[in-house]
Amino acid sequence: MALSNNFFFIGLPYMALIVFLIGSIYRYRSSKFTYSSLSSQFLETRKLYWGSLPFHWGIVFLFFGHLTAFLFPRSVLLWNEVPIRLVILEITAFVFGIMTLVGLANLFYRRLSNPRVRKVSNYMDIILEILLLTQVFLGLWVAYGYRWGSSWFSIVLTPYLNSIFLLNPQADAIFVLPLVIQLHIIFAFLIIMIIPFTRLVHFLVFPLSYLWRPYQKVIWNWDRKKIRDPKTKWTIHKPTNN
Amino acid sequence: MDVRSQISMLFHLDKCIGCHTCSIACKNIWTDRKGAEYMWWNNVETKPGTGYPSKWEDQNIYKGGWKQDGTGSISLKGSGKYKGLINIFHNPYLPLLEDYYEPWTYKYLDLIESPAGDDQPTARPVSLVTGKEIDIKTGPNWDDDLSGTPEFARHDSNFKNLTSAEKEAMFQLDKMAMFYLPRICNHCLNPACVASCPSGAIYKRGEDGVVLINQQVCRAWRMCVTACPYKKSYYNWNTGKSEKCILCYPRLEAGLTPACMHSCVGRIRYLGVMLYDADKIKEAASAPEDELIDRQLDLILDPFDEEVIKNAKENGIADSTIKAAQTSPVYKFVKVWGLGLPLHPEYRTLPMLFYVPPLLPVMASLSDANNGEQAGKLDPIAKFWDRNTLYDTSTDSIWGTIEQARFPLKYMANLFGSGSEGIIKEVLKKQLAVRLHRRNVTVGDIEKDFVEKVLKDVNLTPELADDIYNMTSLAKFDERFNIPPAHREQALDMLENTGDLKGSAGFGFKEKPVRGL
Ligand code: SF4
Ligand code: SF4
């Protein structure tokens, strides 16, 4: 038991993080062309609307929710001191969870039922969607069955995750958690591990920088001011911007 | 003054015969790949008609281009920093495959391999997307030559401010007219596609102004497809990357003309360098609607002006490029002769492809040739063609014919004049004046005084009119296409060996364009 526990809650996380890091960087450097969200909206838009929107907004909220609980456990606990605030937080999170699940289910159904979308699906898309469906379902189960997650996350999981990141893994508290929660953790790391092998890489290149770049973009093949000057050396002039 | 150079184009619509050779040349080189079958980087549509993709000019549907708010600043209509990122998970304005057409092929093998029977075997159409049999609903150029039909011509969005009487007049059987509108990417000065790309994958090349999509940076956010008001950025559903006309830049760099231009049967296409002032782009793009064309033409600089040449050199523009700008046929048409107009300037992208609006379908009409006076005016050849009717471009009350044109000027103005009929009339008058001048020279049946007066009316001299005539009708290949050297010696890796990479998406990288997981 201890062995498998150690594997799932210490070995797997490190494996996942290493594969994720090396894999994504390697893929980015060696085959940038494959970094894409691979949108299929062009082929089918109605069903996508009912899938993509709830799924994406839901998962974004859940992601940042988990991140907040991990990064600012004390603030979360402070917020939860007043019961009504705790309930509001939990209900909101649960609603977003449902949204994500419904969105995902719609997306999954769309992928299988629409012949055009099927044509542009590959096996990794299917695996990923099944993993995500299971994970969101487990998450909802945890939220419903082991209340109140936002509070105990800060006490149990934050220290565990911290210990992982600080390279001093302390997983004893996890070993005694209920199976559903353990599974939720395992699936989380599994998903992190397969990121580089799926279209999930698109969230790594989410174009936030759009917000602060100028609208227009001009690229020169060579440094146009220097190129006319006979005294400049031959070696400069790689593309510069604007 | 920030002088830059742009390779720009001019299409002389009076000469387009609608043969689609240009489209085929382009397709054969660039878009006969999986995922790109439905793309026509060059397409030729019949006007009036709905075009490709269907009703692309209706920005209430597609939300392309820029809009100007009251204060004079402009923003993207359907995308941009906030709208684009909010709609990134589902873009409500994205054109769908149906708006173009579902590409298909036929099961040709069935013709050969079907077992013997009573019926002739047929080759059923199958979708190139799903591989399943489909019923063809529309296809490339489905509305070709169908101007006048209820489904197509009447849904042309350029009728928006025409009265229904004016509209109906256009659809009378004996008055019906049409012309062809070949379109490629305009390689705009204020490209909406560039501005809308969240990843920053689209850029304008500094040296020649070609607008390109970096296939390694595109992440399928699809905003450029919405943003380009001309719908000249396409989404490749197979590779998950957007693609667009590249103005055959590998050919340009090698001193060759783009394939569509090279193959143009009607010789309607001209290509040449223009110098422009990049500092004024924003101002010109934000101008009030009725000033848009003037402001855009103001951007284009006189390549003979000492000041311009000095600034161009400081900006690193090669002498050969400046020389090309001085001999550019596009510059002559657009700036010297004032005959070229941008298509839909009201989209505010400052398109650098200009059109000479067509004169013939606009003003000529069939009239009875046997009614005395007219018959006398016919030259013998015309009589020989057809004894009873005359394709009337008659000379009496000369400018009047333009006012009563078969094509309401308003319609032409919606296409090329951002709504101003005055601008269109000016250009048509000039073309007519050149015609009359040449008629006087070659046939001599028109009063000389009359022709002189006509020329003066439009500020042309006989010499200028001859220049226009020469460039329009007689210009040889090298006069129509004036391509500056690309100076590859200064940028060794501008382009790699094209032959090695045919079938790849663009020439910049050697990775096979295979869809990712
Ligand atoms: S025509 Fe469209 S795709 Fe081409 S540069 Fe202009 S905005 Fe971009
Ligand atoms: S090849 Fe030339 S004449 Fe023929 S359709 Fe194209 S632009 Fe018109």
Tab-separated table of N, CA and C in Angstrom, chain A residues 20-161:
chain	number	residue	atom	x	y	z
A	20	PHE	N	5.537	17.146	-18.440
A	20	PHE	CA	4.845	18.344	-18.905
A	20	PHE	C	5.838	19.423	-19.315
A	21	LEU	N	6.810	19.672	-18.421
A	21	LEU	CA	7.752	20.761	-18.691
A	21	LEU	C	8.595	20.463	-19.922
A	22	ILE	N	9.259	19.322	-19.878
A	22	ILE	CA	10.163	18.999	-20.987
A	22	ILE	C	9.382	18.821	-22.276
A	23	GLY	N	8.264	18.109	-22.161
A	23	GLY	CA	7.467	17.838	-23.360
A	23	GLY	C	6.978	19.104	-24.032
A	24	SER	N	6.415	20.017	-23.255
A	24	SER	CA	5.858	21.215	-23.891
A	24	SER	C	6.961	22.068	-24.499
A	25	ILE	N	8.058	22.189	-23.758
A	25	ILE	CA	9.137	23.019	-24.299
A	25	ILE	C	9.710	22.377	-25.549
A	26	TYR	N	9.907	21.069	-25.490
A	26	TYR	CA	10.476	20.393	-26.660
A	26	TYR	C	9.541	20.529	-27.859
A	27	ARG	N	8.255	20.313	-27.614
A	27	ARG	CA	7.312	20.416	-28.731
A	27	ARG	C	7.282	21.836	-29.281
A	28	TYR	N	7.356	22.811	-28.383
A	28	TYR	CA	7.326	24.199	-28.838
A	28	TYR	C	8.530	24.511	-29.704
A	29	ARG	N	9.665	23.960	-29.296
A	29	ARG	CA	10.869	24.289	-30.047
A	29	ARG	C	11.004	23.462	-31.312
A	30	SER	N	10.553	22.224	-31.269
A	30	SER	CA	10.839	21.380	-32.435
A	30	SER	C	9.703	21.365	-33.440
A	31	SER	N	8.475	21.502	-33.001
A	31	SER	CA	7.425	21.532	-34.005
A	31	SER	C	6.350	22.530	-33.625
A	32	LYS	N	6.735	23.791	-33.747
A	32	LYS	CA	5.856	24.900	-33.421
A	32	LYS	C	4.563	24.844	-34.218
A	33	PHE	N	4.673	24.313	-35.422
A	33	PHE	CA	3.508	24.301	-36.297
A	33	PHE	C	2.334	23.587	-35.638
A	34	THR	N	2.629	22.586	-34.816
A	34	THR	CA	1.546	21.798	-34.235
A	34	THR	C	0.915	22.475	-33.018
A	35	TYR	N	1.477	23.598	-32.573
A	35	TYR	CA	0.850	24.327	-31.469
A	35	TYR	C	-0.355	25.066	-32.006
A	36	SER	N	-1.535	24.540	-31.729
A	36	SER	CA	-2.730	25.199	-32.240
A	36	SER	C	-3.910	24.766	-31.398
A	37	SER	N	-4.929	25.605	-31.351
A	37	SER	CA	-6.134	25.205	-30.626
A	37	SER	C	-6.968	24.269	-31.495
A	38	LEU	N	-6.607	24.145	-32.781
A	38	LEU	CA	-7.288	23.234	-33.705
A	38	LEU	C	-8.795	23.438	-33.699
A	39	SER	N	-9.199	24.669	-33.688
A	39	SER	CA	-10.631	24.970	-33.653
A	39	SER	C	-11.375	24.273	-34.785
A	40	SER	N	-12.568	23.773	-34.476
A	40	SER	CA	-13.389	23.187	-35.530
A	40	SER	C	-14.676	23.983	-35.707
A	41	GLN	N	-14.669	25.214	-35.215
A	41	GLN	CA	-15.873	26.036	-35.322
A	41	GLN	C	-16.272	26.259	-36.771
A	42	PHE	N	-15.249	26.336	-37.630
A	42	PHE	CA	-15.504	26.556	-39.053
A	42	PHE	C	-16.395	25.462	-39.638
A	43	LEU	N	-16.300	24.263	-39.093
A	43	LEU	CA	-17.064	23.142	-39.625
A	43	LEU	C	-18.425	22.983	-38.956
A	44	GLU	N	-18.525	23.438	-37.719
A	44	GLU	CA	-19.784	23.262	-36.978
A	44	GLU	C	-19.800	24.302	-35.878
A	45	THR	N	-20.829	25.129	-35.831
A	45	THR	CA	-20.769	26.215	-34.851
A	45	THR	C	-21.862	26.161	-33.784
A	46	ARG	N	-23.051	25.654	-34.126
A	46	ARG	CA	-24.158	25.689	-33.158
A	46	ARG	C	-23.851	24.876	-31.896
A	47	LYS	N	-23.522	23.600	-32.138
A	47	LYS	CA	-23.262	22.733	-30.977
A	47	LYS	C	-22.022	23.206	-30.236
A	48	LEU	N	-21.095	23.755	-30.980
A	48	LEU	CA	-19.878	24.242	-30.326
A	48	LEU	C	-20.229	25.320	-29.314
A	49	TYR	N	-21.178	26.153	-29.694
A	49	TYR	CA	-21.590	27.250	-28.816
A	49	TYR	C	-22.006	26.702	-27.452
A	50	TRP	N	-22.811	25.648	-27.455
A	50	TRP	CA	-23.297	25.085	-26.199
A	50	TRP	C	-22.268	24.212	-25.508
A	51	GLY	N	-21.175	23.932	-26.163
A	51	GLY	CA	-20.120	23.140	-25.543
A	51	GLY	C	-18.948	24.002	-25.123
A	52	SER	N	-18.405	24.695	-26.096
A	52	SER	CA	-17.162	25.422	-25.855
A	52	SER	C	-17.320	26.531	-24.828
A	53	LEU	N	-18.400	27.296	-24.948
A	53	LEU	CA	-18.532	28.432	-24.030
A	53	LEU	C	-18.643	27.987	-22.572
A	54	PRO	N	-19.639	27.132	-22.201
A	54	PRO	CA	-19.707	26.735	-20.794
A	54	PRO	C	-18.443	26.018	-20.332
A	55	PHE	N	-17.889	25.172	-21.206
A	55	PHE	CA	-16.703	24.441	-20.783
A	55	PHE	C	-15.552	25.393	-20.481
A	56	HIS	N	-15.241	26.270	-21.432
A	56	HIS	CA	-14.063	27.111	-21.250
A	56	HIS	C	-14.214	28.074	-20.071
A	57	TRP	N	-15.362	28.764	-20.015
A	57	TRP	CA	-15.511	29.707	-18.893
A	57	TRP	C	-15.522	28.953	-17.578
A	58	GLY	N	-16.156	27.791	-17.574
A	58	GLY	CA	-16.190	26.996	-16.352
A	58	GLY	C	-14.801	26.575	-15.914
A	59	ILE	N	-14.043	26.042	-16.858
A	59	ILE	CA	-12.743	25.498	-16.462
A	59	ILE	C	-11.775	26.620	-16.091
A	60	VAL	N	-11.939	27.782	-16.733
A	60	VAL	CA	-11.085	28.911	-16.369
A	60	VAL	C	-11.360	29.302	-14.922
A	61	PHE	N	-12.638	29.377	-14.577
A	61	PHE	CA	-12.978	29.730	-13.204
A	61	PHE	C	-12.428	28.689	-12.225
A	62	LEU	N	-12.647	27.413	-12.534
A	62	LEU	CA	-12.193	26.359	-11.624
A	62	LEU	C	-10.674	26.378	-11.485
A	63	PHE	N	-9.992	26.597	-12.601
A	63	PHE	CA	-8.536	26.627	-12.566
A	63	PHE	C	-8.055	27.714	-11.620
A	64	PHE	N	-8.620	28.914	-11.791
A	64	PHE	CA	-8.156	30.002	-10.935
A	64	PHE	C	-8.628	29.802	-9.490
A	65	GLY	N	-9.759	29.138	-9.330
A	65	GLY	CA	-10.204	28.834	-7.974
A	65	GLY	C	-9.198	27.944	-7.262
A	66	HIS	N	-8.801	26.864	-7.922
A	66	HIS	CA	-7.813	25.958	-7.325
A	66	HIS	C	-6.501	26.694	-7.083
A	67	LEU	N	-6.139	27.539	-8.043
A	67	LEU	CA	-4.874	28.256	-7.932
A	67	LEU	C	-4.898	29.188	-6.721
A	68	THR	N	-6.036	29.864	-6.520
A	68	THR	CA	-6.143	30.780	-5.383
A	68	THR	C	-6.014	29.999	-4.076
A	69	ALA	N	-6.707	28.881	-4.005
A	69	ALA	CA	-6.648	28.086	-2.775
A	69	ALA	C	-5.217	27.624	-2.513
A	70	PHE	N	-4.481	27.379	-3.586
A	70	PHE	CA	-3.101	26.926	-3.423
A	70	PHE	C	-2.178	28.081	-3.043
A	71	LEU	N	-2.350	29.221	-3.700
A	71	LEU	CA	-1.424	30.331	-3.495
A	71	LEU	C	-1.764	31.162	-2.257
A	72	PHE	N	-3.054	31.340	-1.975
A	72	PHE	CA	-3.423	32.214	-0.862
A	72	PHE	C	-4.344	31.480	0.106
A	73	PRO	N	-3.852	30.392	0.711
A	73	PRO	CA	-4.734	29.585	1.576
A	73	PRO	C	-5.309	30.419	2.719
A	74	ARG	N	-4.506	31.343	3.237
A	74	ARG	CA	-4.984	32.077	4.400
A	74	ARG	C	-6.150	32.982	4.046
A	75	SER	N	-6.033	33.642	2.903
A	75	SER	CA	-7.140	34.533	2.497
A	75	SER	C	-8.415	33.733	2.311
A	76	VAL	N	-8.258	32.532	1.746
A	76	VAL	CA	-9.455	31.725	1.526
A	76	VAL	C	-10.079	31.351	2.869
A	77	LEU	N	-9.222	30.947	3.809
A	77	LEU	CA	-9.756	30.571	5.123
A	77	LEU	C	-10.422	31.763	5.792
A	78	LEU	N	-9.792	32.922	5.639
A	78	LEU	CA	-10.333	34.139	6.234
A	78	LEU	C	-11.717	34.427	5.666
A	79	TRP	N	-11.805	34.293	4.341
A	79	TRP	CA	-13.093	34.525	3.657
A	79	TRP	C	-14.127	33.536	4.172
A	80	ASN	N	-13.710	32.295	4.392
A	80	ASN	CA	-14.648	31.251	4.774
A	80	ASN	C	-15.080	31.326	6.239
A	81	GLU	N	-14.478	32.248	7.008
A	81	GLU	CA	-14.831	32.324	8.424
A	81	GLU	C	-16.307	32.618	8.622
A	82	VAL	N	-16.854	33.443	7.752
A	82	VAL	CA	-18.287	33.725	7.837
A	82	VAL	C	-19.017	32.650	7.050
A	83	PRO	N	-19.890	31.869	7.678
A	83	PRO	CA	-20.498	30.713	6.994
A	83	PRO	C	-21.167	31.084	5.684
A	84	ILE	N	-21.877	32.216	5.666
A	84	ILE	CA	-22.620	32.533	4.448
A	84	ILE	C	-21.667	32.745	3.277
A	85	ARG	N	-20.500	33.317	3.583
A	85	ARG	CA	-19.522	33.528	2.517
A	85	ARG	C	-18.993	32.193	2.016
A	86	LEU	N	-18.776	31.294	2.948
A	86	LEU	CA	-18.314	29.956	2.561
A	86	LEU	C	-19.325	29.300	1.623
A	87	VAL	N	-20.607	29.387	2.000
A	87	VAL	CA	-21.627	28.731	1.193
A	87	VAL	C	-21.695	29.358	-0.195
A	88	ILE	N	-21.627	30.684	-0.231
A	88	ILE	CA	-21.664	31.365	-1.535
A	88	ILE	C	-20.505	30.886	-2.407
A	89	LEU	N	-19.318	30.844	-1.814
A	89	LEU	CA	-18.148	30.412	-2.584
A	89	LEU	C	-18.335	28.999	-3.114
A	90	GLU	N	-18.774	28.114	-2.229
A	90	GLU	CA	-18.896	26.708	-2.627
A	90	GLU	C	-19.963	26.531	-3.709
A	91	ILE	N	-21.074	27.261	-3.530
A	91	ILE	CA	-22.145	27.107	-4.522
A	91	ILE	C	-21.692	27.639	-5.877
A	92	THR	N	-21.056	28.801	-5.855
A	92	THR	CA	-20.574	29.347	-7.129
A	92	THR	C	-19.654	28.344	-7.813
A	93	ALA	N	-18.708	27.831	-7.028
A	93	ALA	CA	-17.751	26.895	-7.609
A	93	ALA	C	-18.484	25.677	-8.164
A	94	PHE	N	-19.489	25.224	-7.427
A	94	PHE	CA	-20.217	24.036	-7.861
A	94	PHE	C	-20.954	24.303	-9.176
A	95	VAL	N	-21.539	25.499	-9.247
A	95	VAL	CA	-22.249	25.853	-10.476
A	95	VAL	C	-21.278	25.873	-11.656
A	96	PHE	N	-20.123	26.455	-11.440
A	96	PHE	CA	-19.132	26.456	-12.524
A	96	PHE	C	-18.709	25.031	-12.869
A	97	GLY	N	-18.643	24.193	-11.842
A	97	GLY	CA	-18.298	22.792	-12.088
A	97	GLY	C	-19.332	22.126	-12.983
A	98	ILE	N	-20.601	22.366	-12.659
A	98	ILE	CA	-21.681	21.786	-13.475
A	98	ILE	C	-21.582	22.305	-14.909
A	99	MET	N	-21.344	23.612	-15.016
A	99	MET	CA	-21.219	24.239	-16.331
A	99	MET	C	-20.124	23.539	-17.139
A	100	THR	N	-19.000	23.333	-16.484
A	100	THR	CA	-17.888	22.689	-17.165
A	100	THR	C	-18.278	21.296	-17.627
A	101	LEU	N	-18.948	20.564	-16.717
A	101	LEU	CA	-19.313	19.183	-17.046
A	101	LEU	C	-20.288	19.150	-18.224
A	102	VAL	N	-21.296	20.024	-18.168
A	102	VAL	CA	-22.280	20.050	-19.248
A	102	VAL	C	-21.593	20.431	-20.563
A	103	GLY	N	-20.751	21.445	-20.504
A	103	GLY	CA	-20.031	21.871	-21.693
A	103	GLY	C	-19.213	20.734	-22.285
A	104	LEU	N	-18.491	20.055	-21.408
A	104	LEU	CA	-17.646	18.947	-21.855
A	104	LEU	C	-18.472	17.844	-22.495
A	105	ALA	N	-19.591	17.534	-21.821
A	105	ALA	CA	-20.435	16.459	-22.351
A	105	ALA	C	-20.931	16.842	-23.734
A	106	ASN	N	-21.328	18.120	-23.893
A	106	ASN	CA	-21.763	18.582	-25.203
A	106	ASN	C	-20.652	18.456	-26.236
A	107	LEU	N	-19.456	18.846	-25.826
A	107	LEU	CA	-18.333	18.790	-26.757
A	107	LEU	C	-18.054	17.347	-27.172
A	108	PHE	N	-18.122	16.472	-26.179
A	108	PHE	CA	-17.839	15.069	-26.448
A	108	PHE	C	-18.870	14.496	-27.413
A	109	TYR	N	-20.124	14.824	-27.139
A	109	TYR	CA	-21.205	14.346	-28.011
A	109	TYR	C	-21.012	14.899	-29.420
A	110	ARG	N	-20.661	16.184	-29.500
A	110	ARG	CA	-20.466	16.814	-30.802
A	110	ARG	C	-19.331	16.128	-31.563
A	111	ARG	N	-18.275	15.853	-30.854
A	111	ARG	CA	-17.130	15.241	-31.516
A	111	ARG	C	-17.489	13.885	-32.116
A	112	LEU	N	-18.315	13.158	-31.392
A	112	LEU	CA	-18.647	11.817	-31.888
A	112	LEU	C	-19.756	11.836	-32.936
A	113	SER	N	-20.690	12.782	-32.796
A	113	SER	CA	-21.880	12.689	-33.638
A	113	SER	C	-21.767	13.461	-34.945
A	114	ASN	N	-20.953	14.510	-34.983
A	114	ASN	CA	-20.886	15.295	-36.210
A	114	ASN	C	-19.809	14.726	-37.137
A	115	PRO	N	-20.209	14.295	-38.334
A	115	PRO	CA	-19.232	13.633	-39.207
A	115	PRO	C	-18.034	14.516	-39.548
A	116	ARG	N	-18.287	15.819	-39.709
A	116	ARG	CA	-17.157	16.687	-40.045
A	116	ARG	C	-16.183	16.787	-38.881
A	117	VAL	N	-16.739	16.976	-37.691
A	117	VAL	CA	-15.857	17.123	-36.533
A	117	VAL	C	-15.118	15.816	-36.264
A	118	ARG	N	-15.812	14.719	-36.493
A	118	ARG	CA	-15.156	13.412	-36.342
A	118	ARG	C	-13.940	13.313	-37.225
A	119	LYS	N	-14.077	13.842	-38.421
A	119	LYS	CA	-12.985	13.776	-39.402
A	119	LYS	C	-11.732	14.464	-38.883
A	120	VAL	N	-11.913	15.529	-38.108
A	120	VAL	CA	-10.735	16.242	-37.608
A	120	VAL	C	-10.429	15.878	-36.150
A	121	SER	N	-10.933	14.722	-35.694
A	121	SER	CA	-10.612	14.278	-34.334
A	121	SER	C	-9.527	13.219	-34.393
A	122	ASN	N	-8.682	13.197	-33.383
A	122	ASN	CA	-7.728	12.092	-33.320
A	122	ASN	C	-7.870	11.397	-31.972
A	123	TYR	N	-7.154	10.305	-31.806
A	123	TYR	CA	-7.385	9.494	-30.606
A	123	TYR	C	-7.033	10.265	-29.335
A	124	MET	N	-6.066	11.165	-29.421
A	124	MET	CA	-5.709	11.914	-28.221
A	124	MET	C	-6.858	12.828	-27.776
A	125	ASP	N	-7.607	13.354	-28.759
A	125	ASP	CA	-8.757	14.185	-28.397
A	125	ASP	C	-9.735	13.375	-27.566
A	126	ILE	N	-9.967	12.137	-27.985
A	126	ILE	CA	-10.929	11.290	-27.280
A	126	ILE	C	-10.420	10.967	-25.878
A	127	ILE	N	-9.152	10.547	-25.799
A	127	ILE	CA	-8.588	10.221	-24.489
A	127	ILE	C	-8.687	11.422	-23.562
A	128	LEU	N	-8.304	12.564	-24.099
A	128	LEU	CA	-8.307	13.775	-23.287
A	128	LEU	C	-9.715	14.086	-22.789
A	129	GLU	N	-10.681	13.979	-23.682
A	129	GLU	CA	-12.032	14.336	-23.268
A	129	GLU	C	-12.564	13.369	-22.219
A	130	ILE	N	-12.214	12.095	-22.340
A	130	ILE	CA	-12.657	11.137	-21.323
A	130	ILE	C	-12.000	11.454	-19.975
A	131	LEU	N	-10.698	11.732	-20.025
A	131	LEU	CA	-10.000	12.071	-18.781
A	131	LEU	C	-10.626	13.302	-18.129
A	132	LEU	N	-10.883	14.317	-18.939
A	132	LEU	CA	-11.433	15.553	-18.386
A	132	LEU	C	-12.834	15.323	-17.822
A	133	LEU	N	-13.625	14.561	-18.561
A	133	LEU	CA	-14.976	14.274	-18.074
A	133	LEU	C	-14.911	13.601	-16.711
A	134	THR	N	-14.062	12.576	-16.610
A	134	THR	CA	-13.928	11.871	-15.341
A	134	THR	C	-13.472	12.835	-14.253
A	135	GLN	N	-12.496	13.646	-14.583
A	135	GLN	CA	-11.920	14.533	-13.590
A	135	GLN	C	-12.943	15.541	-13.076
A	136	VAL	N	-13.707	16.130	-13.974
A	136	VAL	CA	-14.693	17.116	-13.534
A	136	VAL	C	-15.790	16.424	-12.724
A	137	PHE	N	-16.142	15.228	-13.161
A	137	PHE	CA	-17.145	14.482	-12.409
A	137	PHE	C	-16.646	14.188	-10.995
A	138	LEU	N	-15.399	13.727	-10.901
A	138	LEU	CA	-14.821	13.444	-9.580
A	138	LEU	C	-14.793	14.710	-8.739
A	139	GLY	N	-14.441	15.798	-9.384
A	139	GLY	CA	-14.370	17.071	-8.664
A	139	GLY	C	-15.724	17.434	-8.064
A	140	LEU	N	-16.771	17.254	-8.879
A	140	LEU	CA	-18.107	17.587	-8.378
A	140	LEU	C	-18.492	16.667	-7.226
A	141	TRP	N	-18.115	15.419	-7.361
A	141	TRP	CA	-18.401	14.441	-6.304
A	141	TRP	C	-17.722	14.879	-4.991
A	142	VAL	N	-16.460	15.234	-5.136
A	142	VAL	CA	-15.722	15.690	-3.956
A	142	VAL	C	-16.404	16.906	-3.344
A	143	ALA	N	-16.753	17.851	-4.204
A	143	ALA	CA	-17.356	19.086	-3.690
A	143	ALA	C	-18.669	18.803	-2.985
A	144	TYR	N	-19.405	17.848	-3.520
A	144	TYR	CA	-20.706	17.562	-2.935
A	144	TYR	C	-20.578	16.654	-1.701
A	145	GLY	N	-19.732	15.649	-1.818
A	145	GLY	CA	-19.687	14.619	-0.784
A	145	GLY	C	-18.732	14.917	0.365
A	146	TYR	N	-17.746	15.761	0.154
A	146	TYR	CA	-16.751	15.990	1.214
A	146	TYR	C	-16.632	17.480	1.473
A	147	ARG	N	-17.711	18.037	1.976
A	147	ARG	CA	-17.716	19.477	2.181
A	147	ARG	C	-16.806	19.863	3.336
A	148	TRP	N	-16.256	21.008	3.451
A	148	TRP	CA	-16.278	22.062	2.430
A	148	TRP	C	-14.896	22.168	1.828
A	149	GLY	N	-14.778	21.813	0.657
A	149	GLY	CA	-13.472	21.676	0.010
A	149	GLY	C	-12.628	22.925	0.079
A	150	SER	N	-13.257	24.070	-0.063
A	150	SER	CA	-12.432	25.282	-0.121
A	150	SER	C	-11.702	25.483	1.203
A	151	SER	N	-12.265	24.938	2.273
A	151	SER	CA	-11.564	25.088	3.548
A	151	SER	C	-10.497	24.015	3.740
A	152	TRP	N	-10.897	22.751	3.533
A	152	TRP	CA	-9.869	21.727	3.817
A	152	TRP	C	-8.780	21.671	2.760
A	153	PHE	N	-9.061	22.173	1.563
A	153	PHE	CA	-8.000	22.251	0.551
A	153	PHE	C	-6.822	23.023	1.118
A	154	SER	N	-7.130	24.155	1.741
A	154	SER	CA	-6.059	25.001	2.244
A	154	SER	C	-5.279	24.326	3.355
A	155	ILE	N	-5.931	23.447	4.069
A	155	ILE	CA	-5.248	22.824	5.197
A	155	ILE	C	-4.508	21.555	4.786
A	156	VAL	N	-5.136	20.783	3.876
A	156	VAL	CA	-4.539	19.490	3.527
A	156	VAL	C	-3.719	19.550	2.235
A	157	LEU	N	-4.340	20.100	1.201
A	157	LEU	CA	-3.719	20.003	-0.113
A	157	LEU	C	-2.649	21.057	-0.350
A	158	THR	N	-2.874	22.271	0.151
A	158	THR	CA	-1.870	23.307	-0.068
A	158	THR	C	-0.504	22.887	0.483
A	159	PRO	N	-0.454	22.398	1.742
A	159	PRO	CA	0.863	21.966	2.244
A	159	PRO	C	1.450	20.833	1.407
A	160	TYR	N	0.589	19.925	0.968
A	160	TYR	CA	1.079	18.802	0.153
A	160	TYR	C	1.680	19.314	-1.158
A	161	LEU	N	0.918	20.159	-1.859
A	161	LEU	CA	1.413	20.671	-3.133
A	161	LEU	C	2.675	21.495	-2.922
